[in-house]
Amino acid sequence: MAIAFITGATAGFGKATAIKFAQFGWDVIITGRRQSRLDQLEQEIIETYETKVFTLSFDVRNNDEVVAAIQSLPHEWKKIDVLVNNAGLASGLAAIQDGDLSDWETMIDTNVKGLLYVTKAILPFMTERKSGHIINIGSIAGKEAYAKGNVYCATKHAVDALSKSMRIDLLPFGIKVTAINPGAAETEFSIVRFKGDTDKAAQVYKGYEPLKPEDIAEVIYFAASRPAHVVLNDIIITPLAQANTSNFLKSTN
Ligand code: NDP
Ligand code: 8X3
């Protein structure tokens, strides 16, 4: 049976992606910091689908935790076919001159270093078997900067560069690399960005229909389920009302 390892599976895209893979009969390793949410999702999946679930709770910013968690996987769970590097966040929205150092560090440590730590810990299982697929969740913010997005945009530009670079380095191993770059999607993303201010978060999605976690999960699964010789390299997905990072068609009602 095929195995998908999904970071950030306690909410948003990651949770929807775990459910999508399970729906199609994949075994899933679901990860995140909130063990109680992982336990809930495990229950939900095993009650609904005939697949196996393994939960791992760790902080992607801590390389020791990442390595220990991944090494603790039983042998049969180490045959990971697809790694979905999804854990990530924006922290704050401020002009560069007003930026908060700790927000910057959180974003760089999570979105860039965390993605690298997880990838480095899992890659030996793929290079050894000369097979595998890494799906990196970038962002439209990794293609284009927007006002006050500075460091978040920089981390997602880094993910874009890493995806391109990984694709070259992993070519001799037959490992696929896909970058998926969503636009505005309603998840816990803006609640996290605005530090729990749900009213401010809701404003981001007002006046148009944003993407849903399931929209992204479908695309991730589609990329993962192409024939062996086909790779989707780079995908940008937006809601109909979004042309780029800054141009939205919003109704005023
Ligand atoms: P959510 O806030 O809903 O989910 C984020 C997930 O990341 C959670 O499961 C969270 O788990 C996990 N995570 C965050 N920090 C850490 C950490 N230090 N260690 C381990 N896990 C962590 O947001 P989304 O689903 O929207 O975001 C998923 C990805 O998609 C992110 O990389 C984001 O940048 C990107 N993205 C989001 C867009 C959007 O509009 N929503 C658009 C484009 C890209 P826990 O807190 O339990 O650790
Ligand atoms: C999240 C989407 O446009 O808020 O990556 O940066 S955006």
XYZ file of C-alpha atoms and ligand atoms in Angstrom:
308
model
C 0.000 0.000 0.000
C 1.194 3.512 -0.777
C 2.136 5.842 2.063
C 1.808 9.642 2.233
C 3.564 11.700 4.920
C 1.795 15.024 5.474
C 3.091 17.891 7.605
C 0.634 20.350 9.114
C -2.218 17.828 9.106
C -3.964 19.271 12.179
C -5.782 21.939 10.133
C -6.461 23.444 6.723
C -4.830 21.977 3.613
C -2.927 19.267 5.485
C -5.991 17.842 7.189
C -8.018 17.869 3.960
C -5.094 16.248 2.135
C -4.814 13.416 4.673
C -8.536 12.712 4.256
C -8.228 12.829 0.448
C -5.355 10.326 0.350
C -7.183 8.029 2.801
C -10.294 8.254 0.607
C -8.223 6.798 -2.223
C -6.869 3.979 -0.049
C -3.487 5.401 0.927
C -2.003 4.912 4.372
C -1.175 8.278 5.905
C 1.364 9.606 8.379
C -0.198 12.734 9.827
C 1.952 15.258 11.662
C 1.692 18.578 13.498
C 2.276 19.943 16.983
C -1.265 19.409 18.326
C -1.457 15.717 19.255
C -5.141 15.923 20.271
C -6.086 17.085 16.767
C -3.970 14.306 15.248
C -5.797 11.777 17.460
C -9.174 13.165 16.337
C -8.197 13.003 12.677
C -6.845 9.467 13.081
C -10.217 8.403 14.556
C -12.119 10.163 11.772
C -10.049 8.445 9.070
C -10.057 4.932 10.485
C -13.793 5.050 11.148
C -14.492 6.062 7.545
C -11.815 4.490 5.357
C -10.042 1.157 5.296
C -6.566 2.645 5.619
C -3.933 2.847 8.302
C -2.901 6.030 10.085
C 0.268 6.855 12.007
C 0.499 10.072 14.010
C 3.716 11.948 14.790
C 3.728 15.092 16.871
C 6.718 17.400 16.436
C 7.676 20.989 15.767
C 9.207 21.322 12.295
C 11.446 24.140 13.627
C 13.319 21.751 15.895
C 15.610 19.487 13.889
C 16.234 17.119 16.829
C 12.475 16.618 17.214
C 12.053 16.133 13.468
C 14.820 13.523 13.250
C 13.705 11.655 16.396
C 10.076 11.525 15.226
C 10.896 10.295 11.739
C 13.445 7.755 12.984
C 10.822 6.405 15.408
C 8.638 5.265 12.493
C 8.327 1.477 12.342
C 10.246 -0.035 9.402
C 7.143 -0.609 7.256
C 6.098 3.030 7.642
C 9.434 4.314 6.372
C 8.540 3.340 2.783
C 7.139 6.821 2.199
C 5.935 7.369 -1.374
C 4.797 10.969 -1.093
C 5.969 13.711 1.253
C 3.658 16.718 1.416
C 5.632 19.624 2.886
C 2.663 21.702 3.946
C 3.297 22.946 7.520
C 3.727 26.686 7.401
C 2.364 30.024 8.424
C 2.342 33.768 8.123
C 2.900 35.691 11.331
C 1.851 39.333 11.188
C 1.312 41.658 8.223
C 3.529 44.736 8.529
C 5.646 47.037 6.393
C 9.297 46.085 6.493
C 10.191 49.083 8.682
C 7.587 48.005 11.239
C 8.286 44.267 11.147
C 8.591 42.203 14.295
C 11.811 40.202 14.581
C 10.168 37.272 16.289
C 7.474 37.062 13.534
C 10.262 37.018 10.938
C 12.126 34.269 12.737
C 8.980 32.170 13.197
C 8.202 32.331 9.465
C 11.750 31.645 8.310
C 12.220 28.825 10.834
C 8.921 27.160 9.949
C 8.451 27.730 6.225
C 12.067 27.374 5.110
C 14.162 25.609 7.748
C 11.308 23.327 8.855
C 10.649 22.239 5.283
C 14.368 21.522 4.859
C 14.642 19.540 8.124
C 11.687 17.299 7.255
C 12.898 16.793 3.689
C 16.415 15.888 4.827
C 15.094 13.354 7.348
C 12.822 11.626 4.816
C 14.929 11.764 1.663
C 17.201 8.796 2.536
C 14.105 6.535 2.431
C 13.424 7.772 -1.110
C 16.960 7.960 -2.527
C 17.621 4.401 -1.297
C 14.576 3.103 -3.202
C 15.135 5.470 -6.146
C 11.531 6.491 -5.989
C 9.315 9.037 -4.300
C 7.514 12.322 -4.699
C 7.974 15.560 -2.771
C 5.100 18.007 -2.930
C 5.996 21.428 -1.557
C 3.206 23.834 -0.654
C 4.469 27.238 -1.717
C 2.118 30.138 -2.366
C 1.201 32.720 -4.942
C 3.278 34.833 -2.501
C 6.257 32.775 -3.661
C 5.766 34.057 -7.209
C 5.075 37.698 -6.516
C 5.476 40.028 -3.517
C 2.642 42.061 -2.018
C 2.446 45.042 0.336
C 3.404 44.142 3.907
C 4.000 40.522 2.884
C 7.809 40.964 2.802
C 9.170 38.106 4.947
C 6.270 35.718 4.303
C 6.734 36.316 0.553
C 10.482 35.777 0.956
C 9.960 32.417 2.665
C 7.631 31.275 -0.102
C 10.051 32.526 -2.783
C 12.600 30.342 -0.980
C 10.241 27.359 -1.231
C 9.909 28.092 -4.973
C 13.704 28.081 -5.376
C 14.088 24.944 -3.269
C 11.497 23.094 -5.360
C 13.371 23.979 -8.564
C 16.679 23.014 -7.032
C 15.416 19.753 -5.521
C 14.037 18.791 -8.940
C 17.531 19.028 -10.399
C 19.361 17.294 -7.543
C 16.851 14.460 -7.285
C 16.614 13.790 -11.027
C 19.117 10.885 -10.886
C 16.972 9.237 -8.199
C 13.694 9.358 -10.117
C 12.129 11.436 -7.343
C 9.362 13.783 -8.492
C 9.126 17.323 -7.126
C 5.892 19.301 -7.386
C 5.339 22.857 -6.188
C 1.739 23.816 -5.466
C 1.121 27.540 -5.025
C -2.304 28.506 -3.732
C -3.854 31.943 -3.589
C -6.406 32.955 -0.969
C -7.878 29.970 0.834
C -9.970 30.081 3.979
C -8.257 27.949 6.620
C -6.789 28.886 10.003
C -4.039 30.729 8.070
C -5.341 34.287 8.642
C -6.372 33.547 12.235
C -2.752 32.509 12.848
C -1.412 35.490 10.896
C -3.524 37.901 12.995
C -2.789 36.038 16.242
C -6.289 34.872 17.028
C -8.184 37.960 15.797
C -11.008 36.106 14.031
C -12.797 39.304 12.909
C -9.685 40.582 11.159
C -9.121 37.133 9.644
C -12.697 36.991 8.314
C -12.186 40.333 6.510
C -9.554 38.689 4.261
C -12.214 36.448 2.701
C -15.102 38.940 2.603
C -16.835 39.787 -0.681
C -15.704 36.774 -2.743
C -15.546 33.001 -2.588
C -12.093 31.910 -1.416
C -10.555 28.508 -2.070
C -11.430 25.723 0.370
C -8.937 23.244 1.866
C -10.587 20.492 -0.238
C -9.798 22.413 -3.446
C -6.097 22.236 -2.626
C -6.270 18.634 -1.389
C -7.772 17.577 -4.738
C -4.909 19.163 -6.655
C -2.300 17.649 -4.345
C -3.845 14.211 -4.800
C -4.116 14.715 -8.561
C -0.396 15.542 -8.729
C 0.442 12.500 -6.593
C -1.606 10.117 -8.702
C -0.243 10.793 -12.198
C 1.374 7.923 -14.111
C 5.006 7.142 -13.215
C 6.434 9.053 -16.186
C 4.428 12.256 -15.610
C 5.351 15.092 -13.244
C 3.361 18.240 -12.520
C 6.170 20.647 -11.714
C 4.555 23.898 -10.742
C 0.924 24.837 -10.182
C -0.706 28.156 -9.214
C -4.294 27.958 -7.964
C -6.458 30.966 -7.146
C -10.117 31.609 -6.484
C -11.989 32.993 -9.496
C -11.992 36.417 -7.832
C -8.183 36.611 -7.541
C -5.925 37.564 -10.487
C -2.631 37.804 -8.579
C -1.478 38.546 -5.031
C -3.087 41.993 -4.967
C -5.935 42.177 -7.510
C -9.253 40.834 -6.236
C -12.793 41.301 -7.470
C -14.756 41.783 -4.272
C -18.429 42.626 -3.885
C -19.149 45.373 -1.380
C -22.368 43.838 0.019
P -3.512 26.337 8.745
O -3.120 27.362 9.760
O -4.940 25.961 8.657
O -2.621 25.024 8.937
C -1.245 25.116 9.153
C -0.675 23.779 9.579
O 0.749 23.927 9.745
C -1.248 23.304 10.899
O -1.556 21.933 10.812
C -0.113 23.521 11.884
O -0.117 22.502 12.861
C 1.116 23.336 10.989
N 2.279 24.011 11.555
C 2.485 25.344 11.710
N 3.638 25.565 12.363
C 4.175 24.337 12.629
C 5.339 23.909 13.303
N 6.214 24.779 13.824
N 5.580 22.581 13.405
C 4.708 21.692 12.877
N 3.583 22.030 12.234
C 3.316 23.344 12.131
O -3.006 26.948 7.351
P -3.093 26.410 5.823
O -3.658 25.055 5.761
O -3.721 27.494 5.048
O -1.550 26.414 5.459
C -0.846 25.282 4.984
C 0.254 25.760 4.071
O -0.295 26.421 2.949
C 1.229 26.756 4.697
O 2.534 26.444 4.262
C 0.777 28.099 4.131
O 1.828 29.029 4.079
C 0.338 27.672 2.747
N -0.583 28.546 2.042
C -1.770 28.929 2.595
C -2.631 29.723 1.855
C -3.933 30.208 2.388
O -4.468 31.198 1.850
N -4.516 29.572 3.388
C -2.319 30.119 0.477
C -1.020 29.684 0.031
C -0.220 28.899 0.774
P 0.112 22.714 14.448
O -0.297 24.116 14.771
O -0.724 21.669 15.092
O 1.565 22.463 14.625
C -1.111 32.700 1.529
C -1.794 33.506 0.483
O -1.797 35.796 -0.647
O -2.147 35.705 1.774
O 0.088 32.188 1.073
O 0.003 35.306 0.853
S -1.407 35.144 0.644
